[in-house]
Every structure is written in structure tokens, then in C-alpha cells.
PDB file of N, CA and C in Angstrom:
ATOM      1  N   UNK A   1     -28.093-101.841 -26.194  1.00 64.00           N
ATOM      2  CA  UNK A   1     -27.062-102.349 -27.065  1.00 64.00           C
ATOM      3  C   UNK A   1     -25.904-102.882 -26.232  1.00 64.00           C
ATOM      4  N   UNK A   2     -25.092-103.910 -26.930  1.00 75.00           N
ATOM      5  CA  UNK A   2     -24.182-104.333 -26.151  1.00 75.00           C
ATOM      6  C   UNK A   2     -23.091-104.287 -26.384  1.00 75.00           C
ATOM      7  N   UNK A   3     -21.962-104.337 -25.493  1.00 81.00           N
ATOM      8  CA  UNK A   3     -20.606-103.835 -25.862  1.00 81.00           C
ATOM      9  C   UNK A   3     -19.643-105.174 -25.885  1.00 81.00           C
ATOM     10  N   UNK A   4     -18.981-105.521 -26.859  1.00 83.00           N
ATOM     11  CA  UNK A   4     -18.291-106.684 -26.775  1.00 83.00           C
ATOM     12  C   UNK A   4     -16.680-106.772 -26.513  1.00 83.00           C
ATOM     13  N   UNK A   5     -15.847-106.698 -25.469  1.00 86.00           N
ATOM     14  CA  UNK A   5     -14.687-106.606 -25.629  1.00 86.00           C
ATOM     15  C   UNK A   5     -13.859-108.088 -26.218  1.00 86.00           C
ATOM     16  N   UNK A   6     -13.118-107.557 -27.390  1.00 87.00           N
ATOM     17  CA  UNK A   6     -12.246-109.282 -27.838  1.00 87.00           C
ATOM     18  C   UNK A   6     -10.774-108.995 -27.414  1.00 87.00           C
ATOM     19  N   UNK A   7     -10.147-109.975 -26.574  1.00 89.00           N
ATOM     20  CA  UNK A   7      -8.888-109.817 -26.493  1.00 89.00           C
ATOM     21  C   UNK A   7      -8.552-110.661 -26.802  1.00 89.00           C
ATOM     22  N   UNK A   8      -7.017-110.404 -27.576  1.00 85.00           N
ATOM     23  CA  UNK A   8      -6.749-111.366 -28.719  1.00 85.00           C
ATOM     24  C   UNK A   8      -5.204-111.103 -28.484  1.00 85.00           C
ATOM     25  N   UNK A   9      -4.007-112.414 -28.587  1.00 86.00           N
ATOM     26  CA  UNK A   9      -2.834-112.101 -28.560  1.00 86.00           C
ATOM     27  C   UNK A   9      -2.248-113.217 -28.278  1.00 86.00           C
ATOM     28  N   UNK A  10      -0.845-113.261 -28.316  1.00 87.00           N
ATOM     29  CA  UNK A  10      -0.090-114.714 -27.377  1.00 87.00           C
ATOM     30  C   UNK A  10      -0.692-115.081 -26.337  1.00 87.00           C
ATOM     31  N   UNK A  11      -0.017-116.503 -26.469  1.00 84.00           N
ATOM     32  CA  UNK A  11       0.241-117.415 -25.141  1.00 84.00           C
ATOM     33  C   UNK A  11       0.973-116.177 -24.134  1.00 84.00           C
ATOM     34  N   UNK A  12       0.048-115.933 -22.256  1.00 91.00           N
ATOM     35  CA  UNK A  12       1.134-115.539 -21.888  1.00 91.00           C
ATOM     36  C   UNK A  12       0.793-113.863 -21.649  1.00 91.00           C
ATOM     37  N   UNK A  13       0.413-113.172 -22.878  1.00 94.00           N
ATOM     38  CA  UNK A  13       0.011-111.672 -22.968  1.00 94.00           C
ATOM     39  C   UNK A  13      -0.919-110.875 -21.923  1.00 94.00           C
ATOM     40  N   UNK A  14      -1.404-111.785 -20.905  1.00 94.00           N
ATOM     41  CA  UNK A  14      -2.265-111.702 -19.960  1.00 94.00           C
ATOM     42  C   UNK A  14      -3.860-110.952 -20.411  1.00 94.00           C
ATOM     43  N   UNK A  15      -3.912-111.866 -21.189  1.00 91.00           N
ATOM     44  CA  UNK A  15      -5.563-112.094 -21.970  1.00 91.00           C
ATOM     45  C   UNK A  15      -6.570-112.065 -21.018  1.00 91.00           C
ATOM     46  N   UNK A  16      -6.531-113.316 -20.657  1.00 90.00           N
ATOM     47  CA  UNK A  16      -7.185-113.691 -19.150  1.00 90.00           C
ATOM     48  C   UNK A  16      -7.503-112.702 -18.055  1.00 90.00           C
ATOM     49  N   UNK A  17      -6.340-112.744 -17.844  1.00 94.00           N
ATOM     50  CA  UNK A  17      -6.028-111.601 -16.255  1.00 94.00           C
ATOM     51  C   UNK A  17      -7.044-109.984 -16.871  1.00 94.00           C
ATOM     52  N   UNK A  18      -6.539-109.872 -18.108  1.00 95.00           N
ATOM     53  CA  UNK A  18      -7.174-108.313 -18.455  1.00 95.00           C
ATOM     54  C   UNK A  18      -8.765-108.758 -18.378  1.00 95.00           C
ATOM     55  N   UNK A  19      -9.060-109.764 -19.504  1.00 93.00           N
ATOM     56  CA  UNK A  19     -10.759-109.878 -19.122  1.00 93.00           C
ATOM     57  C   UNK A  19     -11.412-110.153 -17.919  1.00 93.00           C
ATOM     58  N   UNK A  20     -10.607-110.763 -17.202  1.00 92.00           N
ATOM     59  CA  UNK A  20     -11.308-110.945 -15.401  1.00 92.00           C
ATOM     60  C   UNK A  20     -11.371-109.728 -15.156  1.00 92.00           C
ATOM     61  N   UNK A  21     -10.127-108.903 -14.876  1.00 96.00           N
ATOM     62  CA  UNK A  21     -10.355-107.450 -14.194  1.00 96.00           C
ATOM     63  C   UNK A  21     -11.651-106.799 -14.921  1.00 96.00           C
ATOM     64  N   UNK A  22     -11.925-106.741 -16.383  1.00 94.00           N
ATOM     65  CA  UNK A  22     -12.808-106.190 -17.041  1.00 94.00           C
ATOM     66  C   UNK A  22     -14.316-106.741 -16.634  1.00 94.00           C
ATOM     67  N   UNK A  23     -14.342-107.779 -16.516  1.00 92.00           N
ATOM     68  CA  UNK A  23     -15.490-108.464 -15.612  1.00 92.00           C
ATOM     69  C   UNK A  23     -15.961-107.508 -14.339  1.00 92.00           C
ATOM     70  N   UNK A  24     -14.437-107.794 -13.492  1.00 94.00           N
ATOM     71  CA  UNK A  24     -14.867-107.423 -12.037  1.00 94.00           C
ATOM     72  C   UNK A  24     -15.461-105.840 -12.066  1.00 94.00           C
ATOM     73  N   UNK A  25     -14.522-105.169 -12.978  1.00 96.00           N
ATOM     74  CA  UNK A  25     -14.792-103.441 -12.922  1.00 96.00           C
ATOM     75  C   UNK A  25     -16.263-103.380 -14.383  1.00 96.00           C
ATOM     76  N   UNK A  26     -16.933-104.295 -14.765  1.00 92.00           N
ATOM     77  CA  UNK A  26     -18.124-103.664 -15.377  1.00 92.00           C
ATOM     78  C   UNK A  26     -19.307-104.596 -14.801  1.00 92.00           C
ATOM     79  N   UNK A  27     -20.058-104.033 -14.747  1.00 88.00           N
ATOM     80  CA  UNK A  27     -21.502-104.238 -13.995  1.00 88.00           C
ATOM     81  C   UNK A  27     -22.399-105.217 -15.242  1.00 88.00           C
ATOM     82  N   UNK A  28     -22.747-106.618 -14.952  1.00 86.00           N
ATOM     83  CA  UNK A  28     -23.801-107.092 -16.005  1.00 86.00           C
ATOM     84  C   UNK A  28     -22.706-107.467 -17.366  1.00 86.00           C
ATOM     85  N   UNK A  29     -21.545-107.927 -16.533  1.00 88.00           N
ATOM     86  CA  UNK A  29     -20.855-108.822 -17.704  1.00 88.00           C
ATOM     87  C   UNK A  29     -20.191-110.283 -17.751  1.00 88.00           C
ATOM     88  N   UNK A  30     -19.553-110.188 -18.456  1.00 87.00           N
ATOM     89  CA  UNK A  30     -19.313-112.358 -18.590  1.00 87.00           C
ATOM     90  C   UNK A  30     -17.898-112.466 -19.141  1.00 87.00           C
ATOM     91  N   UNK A  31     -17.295-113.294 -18.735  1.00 88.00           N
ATOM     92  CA  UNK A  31     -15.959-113.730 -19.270  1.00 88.00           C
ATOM     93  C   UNK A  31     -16.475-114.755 -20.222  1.00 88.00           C
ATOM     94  N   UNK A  32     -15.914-115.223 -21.330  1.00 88.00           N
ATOM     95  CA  UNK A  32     -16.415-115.785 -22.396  1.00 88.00           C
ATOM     96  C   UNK A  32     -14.882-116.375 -22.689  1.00 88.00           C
ATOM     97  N   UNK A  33     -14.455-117.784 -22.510  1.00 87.00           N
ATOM     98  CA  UNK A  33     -12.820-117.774 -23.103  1.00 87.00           C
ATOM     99  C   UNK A  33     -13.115-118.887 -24.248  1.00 87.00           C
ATOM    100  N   UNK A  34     -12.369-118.249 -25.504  1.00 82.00           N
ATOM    101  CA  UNK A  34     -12.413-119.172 -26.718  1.00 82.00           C
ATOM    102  C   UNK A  34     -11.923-120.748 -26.350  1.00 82.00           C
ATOM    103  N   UNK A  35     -10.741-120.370 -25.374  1.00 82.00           N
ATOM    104  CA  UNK A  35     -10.951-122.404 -25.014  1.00 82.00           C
ATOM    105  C   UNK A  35     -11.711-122.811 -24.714  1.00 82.00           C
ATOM    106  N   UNK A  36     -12.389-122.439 -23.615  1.00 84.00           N
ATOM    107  CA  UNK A  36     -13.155-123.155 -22.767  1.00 84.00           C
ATOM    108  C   UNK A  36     -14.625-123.521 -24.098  1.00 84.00           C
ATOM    109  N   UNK A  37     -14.625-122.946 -24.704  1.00 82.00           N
ATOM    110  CA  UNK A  37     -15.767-122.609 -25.770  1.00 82.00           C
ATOM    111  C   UNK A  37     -14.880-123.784 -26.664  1.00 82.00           C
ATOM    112  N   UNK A  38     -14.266-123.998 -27.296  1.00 80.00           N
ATOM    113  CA  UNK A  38     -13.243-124.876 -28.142  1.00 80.00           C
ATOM    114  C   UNK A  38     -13.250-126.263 -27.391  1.00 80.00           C
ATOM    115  N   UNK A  39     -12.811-126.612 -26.041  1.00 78.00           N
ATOM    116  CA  UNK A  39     -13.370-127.503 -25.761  1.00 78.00           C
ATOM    117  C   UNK A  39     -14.760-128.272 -25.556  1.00 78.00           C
ATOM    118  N   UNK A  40     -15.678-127.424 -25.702  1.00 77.00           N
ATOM    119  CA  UNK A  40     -17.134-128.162 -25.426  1.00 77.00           C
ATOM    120  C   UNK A  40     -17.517-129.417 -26.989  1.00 77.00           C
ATOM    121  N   UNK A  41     -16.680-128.786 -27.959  1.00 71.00           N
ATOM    122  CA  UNK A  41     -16.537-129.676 -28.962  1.00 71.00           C
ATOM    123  C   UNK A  41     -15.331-130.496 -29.343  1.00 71.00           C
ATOM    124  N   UNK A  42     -16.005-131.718 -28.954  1.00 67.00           N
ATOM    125  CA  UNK A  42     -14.841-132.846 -28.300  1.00 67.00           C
ATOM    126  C   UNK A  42     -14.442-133.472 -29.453  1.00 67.00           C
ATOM    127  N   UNK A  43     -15.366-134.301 -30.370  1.00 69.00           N
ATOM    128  CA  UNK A  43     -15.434-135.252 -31.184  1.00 69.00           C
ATOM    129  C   UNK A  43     -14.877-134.600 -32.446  1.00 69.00           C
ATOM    130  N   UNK A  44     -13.916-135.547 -33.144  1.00 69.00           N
ATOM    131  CA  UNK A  44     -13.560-134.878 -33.912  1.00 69.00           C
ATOM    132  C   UNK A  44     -12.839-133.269 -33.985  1.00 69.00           C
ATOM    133  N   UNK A  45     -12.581-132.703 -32.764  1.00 68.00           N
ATOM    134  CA  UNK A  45     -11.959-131.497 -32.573  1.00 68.00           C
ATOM    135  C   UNK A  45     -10.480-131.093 -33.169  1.00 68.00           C
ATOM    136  N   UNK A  46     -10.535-130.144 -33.277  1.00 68.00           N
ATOM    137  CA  UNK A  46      -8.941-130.017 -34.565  1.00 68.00           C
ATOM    138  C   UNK A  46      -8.480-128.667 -33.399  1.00 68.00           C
ATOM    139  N   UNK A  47      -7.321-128.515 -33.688  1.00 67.00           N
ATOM    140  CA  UNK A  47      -6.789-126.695 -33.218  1.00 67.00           C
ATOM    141  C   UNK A  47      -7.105-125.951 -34.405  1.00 67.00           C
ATOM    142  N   UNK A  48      -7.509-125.016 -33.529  1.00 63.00           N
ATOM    143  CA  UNK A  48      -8.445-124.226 -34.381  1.00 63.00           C
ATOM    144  C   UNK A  48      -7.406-123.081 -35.759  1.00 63.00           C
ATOM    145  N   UNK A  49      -6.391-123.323 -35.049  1.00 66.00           N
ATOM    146  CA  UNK A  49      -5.138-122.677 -36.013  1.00 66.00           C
ATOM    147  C   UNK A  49      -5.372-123.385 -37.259  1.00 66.00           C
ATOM    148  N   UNK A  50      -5.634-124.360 -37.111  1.00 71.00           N
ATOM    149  CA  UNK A  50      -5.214-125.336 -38.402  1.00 71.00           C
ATOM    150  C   UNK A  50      -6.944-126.318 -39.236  1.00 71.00           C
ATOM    151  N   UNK A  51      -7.434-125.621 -38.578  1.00 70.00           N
ATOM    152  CA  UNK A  51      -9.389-125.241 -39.091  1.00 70.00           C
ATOM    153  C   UNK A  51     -10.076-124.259 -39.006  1.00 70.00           C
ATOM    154  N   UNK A  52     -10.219-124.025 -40.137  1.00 72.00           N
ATOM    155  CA  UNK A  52     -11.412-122.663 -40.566  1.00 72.00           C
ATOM    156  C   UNK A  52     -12.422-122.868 -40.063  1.00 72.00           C
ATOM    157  N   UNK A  53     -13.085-124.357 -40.220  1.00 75.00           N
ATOM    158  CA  UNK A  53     -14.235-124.529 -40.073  1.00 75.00           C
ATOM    159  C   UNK A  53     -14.125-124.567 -38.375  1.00 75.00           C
ATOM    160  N   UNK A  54     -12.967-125.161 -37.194  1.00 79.00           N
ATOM    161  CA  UNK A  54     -13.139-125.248 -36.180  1.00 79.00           C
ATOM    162  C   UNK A  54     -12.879-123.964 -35.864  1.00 79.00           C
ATOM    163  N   UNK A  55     -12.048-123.139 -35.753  1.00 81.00           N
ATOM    164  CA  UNK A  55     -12.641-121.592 -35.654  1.00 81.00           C
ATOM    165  C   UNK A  55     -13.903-120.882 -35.919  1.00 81.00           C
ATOM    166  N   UNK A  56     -14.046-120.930 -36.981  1.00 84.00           N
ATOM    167  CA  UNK A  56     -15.699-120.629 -37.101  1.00 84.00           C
ATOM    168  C   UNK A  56     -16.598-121.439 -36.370  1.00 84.00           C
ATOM    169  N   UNK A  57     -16.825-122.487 -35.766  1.00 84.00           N
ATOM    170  CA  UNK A  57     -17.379-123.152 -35.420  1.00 84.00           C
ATOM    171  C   UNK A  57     -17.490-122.347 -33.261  1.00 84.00           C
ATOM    172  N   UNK A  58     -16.368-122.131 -33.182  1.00 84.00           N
ATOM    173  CA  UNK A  58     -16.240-121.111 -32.064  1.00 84.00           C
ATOM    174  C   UNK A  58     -16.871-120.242 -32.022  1.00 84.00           C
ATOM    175  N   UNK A  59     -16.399-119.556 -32.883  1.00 86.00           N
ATOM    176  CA  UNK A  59     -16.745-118.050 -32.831  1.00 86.00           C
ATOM    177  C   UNK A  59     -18.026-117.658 -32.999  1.00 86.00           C
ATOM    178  N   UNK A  60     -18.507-118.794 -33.391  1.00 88.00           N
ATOM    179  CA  UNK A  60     -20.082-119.488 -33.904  1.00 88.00           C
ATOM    180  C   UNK A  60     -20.712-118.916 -32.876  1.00 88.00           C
ATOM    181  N   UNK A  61     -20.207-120.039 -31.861  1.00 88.00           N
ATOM    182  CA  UNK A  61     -20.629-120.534 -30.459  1.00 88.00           C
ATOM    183  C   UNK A  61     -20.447-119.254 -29.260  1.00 88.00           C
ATOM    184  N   UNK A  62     -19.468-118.663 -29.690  1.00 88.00           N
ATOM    185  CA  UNK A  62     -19.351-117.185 -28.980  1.00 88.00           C
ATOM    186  C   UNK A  62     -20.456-116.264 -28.758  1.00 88.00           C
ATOM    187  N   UNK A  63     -20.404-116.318 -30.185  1.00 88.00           N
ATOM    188  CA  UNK A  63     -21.904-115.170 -31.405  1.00 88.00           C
ATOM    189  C   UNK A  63     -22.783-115.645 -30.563  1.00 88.00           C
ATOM    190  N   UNK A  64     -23.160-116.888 -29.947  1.00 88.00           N
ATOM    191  CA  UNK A  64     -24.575-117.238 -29.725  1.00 88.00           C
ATOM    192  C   UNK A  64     -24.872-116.986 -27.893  1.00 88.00           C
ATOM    193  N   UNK A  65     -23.660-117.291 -27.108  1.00 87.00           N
ATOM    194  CA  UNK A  65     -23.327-116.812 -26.082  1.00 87.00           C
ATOM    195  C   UNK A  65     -23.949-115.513 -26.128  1.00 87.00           C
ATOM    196  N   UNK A  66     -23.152-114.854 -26.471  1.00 85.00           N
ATOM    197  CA  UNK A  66     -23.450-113.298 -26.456  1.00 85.00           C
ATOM    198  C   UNK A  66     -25.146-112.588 -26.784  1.00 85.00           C
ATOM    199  N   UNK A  67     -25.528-113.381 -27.227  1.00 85.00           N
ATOM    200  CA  UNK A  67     -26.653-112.915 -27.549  1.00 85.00           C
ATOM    201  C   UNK A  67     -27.527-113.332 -26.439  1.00 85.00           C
ATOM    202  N   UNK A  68     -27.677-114.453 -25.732  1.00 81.00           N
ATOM    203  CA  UNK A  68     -28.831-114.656 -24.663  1.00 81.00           C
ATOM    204  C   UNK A  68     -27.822-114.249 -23.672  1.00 81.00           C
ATOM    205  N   UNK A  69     -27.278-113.322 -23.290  1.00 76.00           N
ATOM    206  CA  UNK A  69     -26.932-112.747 -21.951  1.00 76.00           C
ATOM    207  C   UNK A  69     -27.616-111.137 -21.934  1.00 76.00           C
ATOM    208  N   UNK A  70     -27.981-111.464 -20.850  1.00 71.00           N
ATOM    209  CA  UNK A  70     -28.923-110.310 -20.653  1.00 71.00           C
ATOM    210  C   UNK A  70     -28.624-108.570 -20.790  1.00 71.00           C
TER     211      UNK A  70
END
């Protein structure tokens, strides 16, 4: 079974910095960042604040990440 950590918060809150360290200190894991995931959909792309459907459309894409990692 797999363990999913979500960090979630401001611009700034050191989101990032906490999931790298969480990377480095667990064995057989992945940094996953909702931008970088938010940008792969270019065309037509909205901020996701201000789309349901482009949020979901992420988180989509997250969901599916997560599942083919070993």
C-alpha cells in the first residue's frame, strides 16, 4: 500500500523545500508538484483557482502519477 503525502498552503510556506527533504529522508519516493503537473496542459490552460474543471484535471493527472510508481 502506498502512502501519499499532500502539502498544501501559500505562496512561500516552504511546500517545496518540505517535500524535497521528504523525498530525500524516504526510500522509493517521488516529488510530484501540482505546477509542474498544471503546466503539461498548455492549450487552453486557465489557473486552476479559477477552474474546477482545470483543477480536477490536475489532480486527475496526479491520481494517475501515483499509481504507476512503483
Amino acid at each position: 500500500m502506498q502512502t501519499v503525502y499532500i502539502l498544501s498552503g501559500p505562496a512561500g510556506a516552504g511546500k517545496s523545500t518540505t517535500s524535497k527533504a521528504l523525498v530525500r529522508a524516504l526510500k522509493n519516493s517521488a516529488y510530484i508538484s501540482g505546477d509542474y503537473v498544471s503546466y503539461m496542459h498548455v492549450s487552453g490552460r486557465q489557473k486552476p483557482w479559477e477552474s474546477k474543471g482545470e483543477l480536477s484535471l490536475i489532480w486527475n493527472n496526479i491520481l494517475s502519477l501515483t499509481q504507476t510508481f512503483p
